[in-house]
């Protein structure tokens, strides 16, 4: 009974967070007449797939899906490659300016993305990179890099240095010790970090809307969804269906990587 208020509070927060997603999926499966009914229904009386068919057949849907995958995966992979080296240098080495570097990474992480819209637009314009997916990929790399460095630094700090030193004593070079000992323990952390980076890049709207102006074929799904309408106004059923399909890749990545943690693996390695 003492934990009942806390449990009820957690349940309330869960309902508030999940209900918009539930309503989106519910609307996607409702017939048009039920969506526009004056009395809302919280459970589908009739399941319809017409809105999904409309969304999939819409002009450019698969093209913008591909664009979102390219820029999201590209930005995350670049961030992982650079952040892995930076995090290793910060967590395992002692060098002059290390604390200042960590401070700058935290400052970059705390800076709101909206404050970078105008500088990024000016840079893209002056370097002739407007309307190019490569510029959008570099921006997503820049956005996810500070968080990736901070997170991987924590994962590396949780891996005992004794394991690496034991490998060095056994004749491994530092590169071999990292590849054979540290990287297998760090791999789940890399996947967990890539999950958050992918979600950030996949859902980003402001930069994609600002930098892709003339070449409309290089738009991403969030920008396309914002303009998903017909002659008589917004097609809410098709919009919700497209939004549901837009959510599927993130959901699949999350379900695949959500159980990846390093604490148990590291503990087992130390005991062995």
GROMACS .gro file of C-alpha atoms in nm:
model
  272
    1UNK     CA    1   0.000   0.000   0.000
    2UNK     CA    2   0.289   0.239   0.065
    3UNK     CA    3   0.403   0.195  -0.295
    4UNK     CA    4   0.054   0.238  -0.439
    5UNK     CA    5   0.080   0.619  -0.495
    6UNK     CA    6   0.412   0.574  -0.676
    7UNK     CA    7   0.269   0.294  -0.889
    8UNK     CA    8  -0.039   0.498  -0.979
    9UNK     CA    9   0.180   0.798  -1.067
   10UNK     CA   10   0.396   0.582  -1.294
   11UNK     CA   11   0.083   0.440  -1.457
   12UNK     CA   12  -0.052   0.791  -1.516
   13UNK     CA   13   0.273   0.905  -1.677
   14UNK     CA   14   0.274   0.594  -1.895
   15UNK     CA   15  -0.084   0.656  -2.012
   16UNK     CA   16  -0.014   1.022  -2.092
   17UNK     CA   17   0.297   0.926  -2.291
   18UNK     CA   18   0.146   0.631  -2.479
   19UNK     CA   19  -0.202   0.765  -2.555
   20UNK     CA   20  -0.099   0.998  -2.845
   21UNK     CA   21   0.080   0.707  -3.012
   22UNK     CA   22  -0.222   0.483  -2.955
   23UNK     CA   23  -0.452   0.747  -3.102
   24UNK     CA   24  -0.227   0.781  -3.407
   25UNK     CA   25  -0.231   0.406  -3.476
   26UNK     CA   26  -0.604   0.385  -3.402
   27UNK     CA   27  -0.679   0.666  -3.648
   28UNK     CA   28  -0.467   0.495  -3.913
   29UNK     CA   29  -0.690   0.187  -3.898
   30UNK     CA   30  -1.022   0.372  -3.879
   31UNK     CA   31  -1.243   0.426  -4.186
   32UNK     CA   32  -1.272   0.788  -4.294
   33UNK     CA   33  -1.630   0.817  -4.173
   34UNK     CA   34  -1.527   0.712  -3.820
   35UNK     CA   35  -1.238   0.961  -3.814
   36UNK     CA   36  -1.474   1.250  -3.895
   37UNK     CA   37  -1.752   1.130  -3.664
   38UNK     CA   38  -1.861   1.390  -3.403
   39UNK     CA   39  -1.835   1.130  -3.125
   40UNK     CA   40  -1.487   0.979  -3.098
   41UNK     CA   41  -1.442   0.606  -3.046
   42UNK     CA   42  -1.151   0.472  -2.847
   43UNK     CA   43  -1.162   0.126  -3.002
   44UNK     CA   44  -1.192   0.044  -3.373
   45UNK     CA   45  -1.534  -0.092  -3.460
   46UNK     CA   46  -1.416  -0.154  -3.818
   47UNK     CA   47  -1.055  -0.208  -3.924
   48UNK     CA   48  -0.958  -0.055  -4.257
   49UNK     CA   49  -0.628  -0.057  -4.445
   50UNK     CA   50  -0.731   0.204  -4.700
   51UNK     CA   51  -0.522   0.477  -4.539
   52UNK     CA   52  -0.208   0.263  -4.547
   53UNK     CA   53  -0.267   0.197  -4.916
   54UNK     CA   54  -0.307   0.571  -4.975
   55UNK     CA   55   0.014   0.650  -4.787
   56UNK     CA   56   0.222   0.384  -4.963
   57UNK     CA   57   0.092   0.487  -5.306
   58UNK     CA   58   0.154   0.857  -5.237
   59UNK     CA   59   0.407   1.024  -5.461
   60UNK     CA   60   0.760   0.999  -5.323
   61UNK     CA   61   0.682   0.793  -5.014
   62UNK     CA   62   0.948   0.526  -5.076
   63UNK     CA   63   1.196   0.785  -5.206
   64UNK     CA   64   1.168   0.992  -4.888
   65UNK     CA   65   1.182   0.673  -4.679
   66UNK     CA   66   1.513   0.592  -4.848
   67UNK     CA   67   1.642   0.946  -4.795
   68UNK     CA   68   1.566   0.927  -4.422
   69UNK     CA   69   1.743   0.591  -4.393
   70UNK     CA   70   2.051   0.718  -4.580
   71UNK     CA   71   2.100   1.036  -4.377
   72UNK     CA   72   2.014   0.871  -4.043
   73UNK     CA   73   2.240   0.569  -4.081
   74UNK     CA   74   2.513   0.779  -4.243
   75UNK     CA   75   2.518   1.034  -3.961
   76UNK     CA   76   2.510   0.767  -3.690
   77UNK     CA   77   2.789   0.556  -3.846
   78UNK     CA   78   3.014   0.861  -3.885
   79UNK     CA   79   2.943   0.965  -3.525
   80UNK     CA   80   3.024   0.615  -3.395
   81UNK     CA   81   3.353   0.598  -3.585
   82UNK     CA   82   3.476   0.938  -3.463
   83UNK     CA   83   3.328   0.915  -3.113
   84UNK     CA   84   3.486   0.574  -3.051
   85UNK     CA   85   3.836   0.716  -3.105
   86UNK     CA   86   3.761   1.032  -2.904
   87UNK     CA   87   3.602   0.840  -2.616
   88UNK     CA   88   3.895   0.597  -2.600
   89UNK     CA   89   4.142   0.886  -2.586
   90UNK     CA   90   3.945   1.054  -2.309
   91UNK     CA   91   3.877   0.742  -2.102
   92UNK     CA   92   4.210   0.562  -2.135
   93UNK     CA   93   4.475   0.831  -2.191
   94UNK     CA   94   4.605   1.129  -1.998
   95UNK     CA   95   4.701   1.430  -2.209
   96UNK     CA   96   4.717   1.804  -2.179
   97UNK     CA   97   4.384   1.972  -2.249
   98UNK     CA   98   4.182   1.659  -2.175
   99UNK     CA   99   3.953   1.829  -1.921
  100UNK     CA  100   3.900   2.123  -2.154
  101UNK     CA  101   3.806   1.887  -2.435
  102UNK     CA  102   3.553   1.707  -2.215
  103UNK     CA  103   3.408   2.043  -2.110
  104UNK     CA  104   3.369   2.150  -2.473
  105UNK     CA  105   3.192   1.824  -2.556
  106UNK     CA  106   2.946   1.881  -2.272
  107UNK     CA  107   2.888   2.241  -2.384
  108UNK     CA  108   2.822   2.119  -2.739
  109UNK     CA  109   2.579   1.861  -2.602
  110UNK     CA  110   2.389   2.127  -2.403
  111UNK     CA  111   2.366   2.372  -2.695
  112UNK     CA  112   2.011   2.374  -2.840
  113UNK     CA  113   1.999   2.264  -3.202
  114UNK     CA  114   1.774   2.556  -3.293
  115UNK     CA  115   2.060   2.796  -3.219
  116UNK     CA  116   2.260   2.631  -3.500
  117UNK     CA  117   1.997   2.666  -3.773
  118UNK     CA  118   2.116   3.000  -3.908
  119UNK     CA  119   2.492   2.923  -3.889
  120UNK     CA  120   2.439   2.587  -4.060
  121UNK     CA  121   2.229   2.748  -4.332
  122UNK     CA  122   2.496   3.012  -4.396
  123UNK     CA  123   2.770   2.747  -4.410
  124UNK     CA  124   2.565   2.528  -4.646
  125UNK     CA  125   2.488   2.826  -4.869
  126UNK     CA  126   2.848   2.949  -4.885
  127UNK     CA  127   2.984   2.600  -4.958
  128UNK     CA  128   2.718   2.523  -5.221
  129UNK     CA  129   2.580   2.237  -5.007
  130UNK     CA  130   2.215   2.339  -4.999
  131UNK     CA  131   1.965   2.078  -5.123
  132UNK     CA  132   2.214   1.796  -5.074
  133UNK     CA  133   2.170   1.488  -4.858
  134UNK     CA  134   2.543   1.486  -4.785
  135UNK     CA  135   2.510   1.816  -4.596
  136UNK     CA  136   2.216   1.680  -4.400
  137UNK     CA  137   2.419   1.369  -4.315
  138UNK     CA  138   2.707   1.583  -4.186
  139UNK     CA  139   2.467   1.786  -3.972
  140UNK     CA  140   2.320   1.472  -3.816
  141UNK     CA  141   2.675   1.355  -3.755
  142UNK     CA  142   2.746   1.686  -3.579
  143UNK     CA  143   2.425   1.664  -3.373
  144UNK     CA  144   2.479   1.307  -3.251
  145UNK     CA  145   2.857   1.327  -3.201
  146UNK     CA  146   2.872   1.495  -2.854
  147UNK     CA  147   2.614   1.259  -2.704
  148UNK     CA  148   2.791   0.959  -2.856
  149UNK     CA  149   3.129   1.067  -2.714
  150UNK     CA  150   2.986   1.121  -2.366
  151UNK     CA  151   2.799   0.790  -2.368
  152UNK     CA  152   3.085   0.580  -2.504
  153UNK     CA  153   3.321   0.740  -2.253
  154UNK     CA  154   3.095   0.607  -1.978
  155UNK     CA  155   3.087   0.259  -2.131
  156UNK     CA  156   3.466   0.256  -2.168
  157UNK     CA  157   3.509   0.375  -1.812
  158UNK     CA  158   3.301   0.078  -1.694
  159UNK     CA  159   3.536  -0.171  -1.861
  160UNK     CA  160   3.822  -0.257  -1.620
  161UNK     CA  161   4.166  -0.148  -1.735
  162UNK     CA  162   4.300  -0.473  -1.586
  163UNK     CA  163   4.159  -0.668  -1.880
  164UNK     CA  164   4.349  -0.455  -2.128
  165UNK     CA  165   4.669  -0.463  -1.924
  166UNK     CA  166   4.649  -0.843  -1.899
  167UNK     CA  167   4.628  -0.863  -2.277
  168UNK     CA  168   4.932  -0.636  -2.309
  169UNK     CA  169   5.125  -0.861  -2.070
  170UNK     CA  170   5.029  -1.161  -2.283
  171UNK     CA  171   5.194  -1.002  -2.585
  172UNK     CA  172   4.912  -0.808  -2.752
  173UNK     CA  173   4.974  -0.462  -2.889
  174UNK     CA  174   4.744  -0.182  -2.778
  175UNK     CA  175   4.548  -0.211  -3.103
  176UNK     CA  176   4.515  -0.589  -3.063
  177UNK     CA  177   4.410  -0.552  -2.699
  178UNK     CA  178   4.141  -0.306  -2.800
  179UNK     CA  179   4.018  -0.522  -3.087
  180UNK     CA  180   4.017  -0.853  -2.899
  181UNK     CA  181   3.929  -0.746  -2.545
  182UNK     CA  182   3.775  -0.400  -2.526
  183UNK     CA  183   3.574  -0.391  -2.848
  184UNK     CA  184   3.371  -0.711  -2.783
  185UNK     CA  185   3.275  -0.571  -2.440
  186UNK     CA  186   3.204  -0.230  -2.591
  187UNK     CA  187   3.001  -0.356  -2.888
  188UNK     CA  188   2.668  -0.370  -2.694
  189UNK     CA  189   2.734  -0.014  -2.580
  190UNK     CA  190   2.795   0.091  -2.938
  191UNK     CA  191   2.463  -0.056  -3.044
  192UNK     CA  192   2.277   0.104  -2.754
  193UNK     CA  193   2.436   0.439  -2.834
  194UNK     CA  194   2.355   0.406  -3.201
  195UNK     CA  195   1.990   0.352  -3.107
  196UNK     CA  196   1.958   0.696  -2.948
  197UNK     CA  197   2.156   0.856  -3.230
  198UNK     CA  198   1.934   0.691  -3.490
  199UNK     CA  199   1.616   0.806  -3.316
  200UNK     CA  200   1.750   1.163  -3.303
  201UNK     CA  201   1.844   1.171  -3.671
  202UNK     CA  202   1.534   0.984  -3.789
  203UNK     CA  203   1.291   1.225  -3.619
  204UNK     CA  204   1.479   1.549  -3.700
  205UNK     CA  205   1.268   1.803  -3.887
  206UNK     CA  206   1.408   2.157  -3.860
  207UNK     CA  207   1.738   2.114  -4.049
  208UNK     CA  208   1.580   1.894  -4.316
  209UNK     CA  209   1.306   2.152  -4.372
  210UNK     CA  210   1.552   2.443  -4.385
  211UNK     CA  211   1.830   2.300  -4.601
  212UNK     CA  212   1.630   2.109  -4.862
  213UNK     CA  213   1.457   2.390  -5.049
  214UNK     CA  214   1.468   2.350  -5.427
  215UNK     CA  215   1.537   1.980  -5.477
  216UNK     CA  216   1.218   1.837  -5.327
  217UNK     CA  217   1.326   1.481  -5.412
  218UNK     CA  218   1.586   1.502  -5.135
  219UNK     CA  219   1.332   1.564  -4.861
  220UNK     CA  220   1.308   1.330  -4.565
  221UNK     CA  221   0.997   1.165  -4.426
  222UNK     CA  222   0.933   1.415  -4.142
  223UNK     CA  223   0.930   1.704  -4.393
  224UNK     CA  224   0.712   1.509  -4.634
  225UNK     CA  225   0.464   1.424  -4.358
  226UNK     CA  226   0.422   1.791  -4.271
  227UNK     CA  227   0.292   1.860  -4.623
  228UNK     CA  228   0.079   1.548  -4.659
  229UNK     CA  229  -0.258   1.693  -4.763
  230UNK     CA  230  -0.515   1.681  -5.039
  231UNK     CA  231  -0.723   1.938  -5.222
  232UNK     CA  232  -0.980   1.965  -4.944
  233UNK     CA  233  -0.738   1.978  -4.652
  234UNK     CA  234  -0.532   1.732  -4.452
  235UNK     CA  235  -0.604   1.365  -4.507
  236UNK     CA  236  -0.581   1.265  -4.142
  237UNK     CA  237  -0.624   0.895  -4.203
  238UNK     CA  238  -0.342   0.877  -4.456
  239UNK     CA  239  -0.128   1.108  -4.245
  240UNK     CA  240  -0.166   0.886  -3.940
  241UNK     CA  241  -0.100   0.575  -4.151
  242UNK     CA  242   0.217   0.728  -4.293
  243UNK     CA  243   0.323   0.833  -3.941
  244UNK     CA  244   0.266   0.478  -3.818
  245UNK     CA  245   0.482   0.340  -4.099
  246UNK     CA  246   0.738   0.609  -4.020
  247UNK     CA  247   0.756   0.478  -3.664
  248UNK     CA  248   0.822   0.115  -3.767
  249UNK     CA  249   1.202   0.135  -3.834
  250UNK     CA  250   1.271   0.306  -3.501
  251UNK     CA  251   1.052   0.053  -3.321
  252UNK     CA  252   1.233  -0.240  -3.484
  253UNK     CA  253   1.577  -0.095  -3.403
  254UNK     CA  254   1.469  -0.033  -3.044
  255UNK     CA  255   1.331  -0.385  -2.999
  256UNK     CA  256   1.653  -0.531  -3.141
  257UNK     CA  257   1.890  -0.325  -2.924
  258UNK     CA  258   1.700  -0.246  -2.604
  259UNK     CA  259   1.850  -0.536  -2.408
  260UNK     CA  260   2.210  -0.453  -2.492
  261UNK     CA  261   2.403  -0.355  -2.180
  262UNK     CA  262   2.767  -0.390  -2.082
  263UNK     CA  263   2.748  -0.425  -1.705
  264UNK     CA  264   2.674  -0.798  -1.696
  265UNK     CA  265   2.925  -0.880  -1.969
  266UNK     CA  266   3.198  -0.679  -1.801
  267UNK     CA  267   3.130  -0.835  -1.463
  268UNK     CA  268   3.147  -1.181  -1.613
  269UNK     CA  269   3.476  -1.103  -1.784
  270UNK     CA  270   3.633  -0.979  -1.461
  271UNK     CA  271   3.523  -1.288  -1.269
  272UNK     CA  272   3.664  -1.511  -1.542
   0.00000   0.00000   0.00000
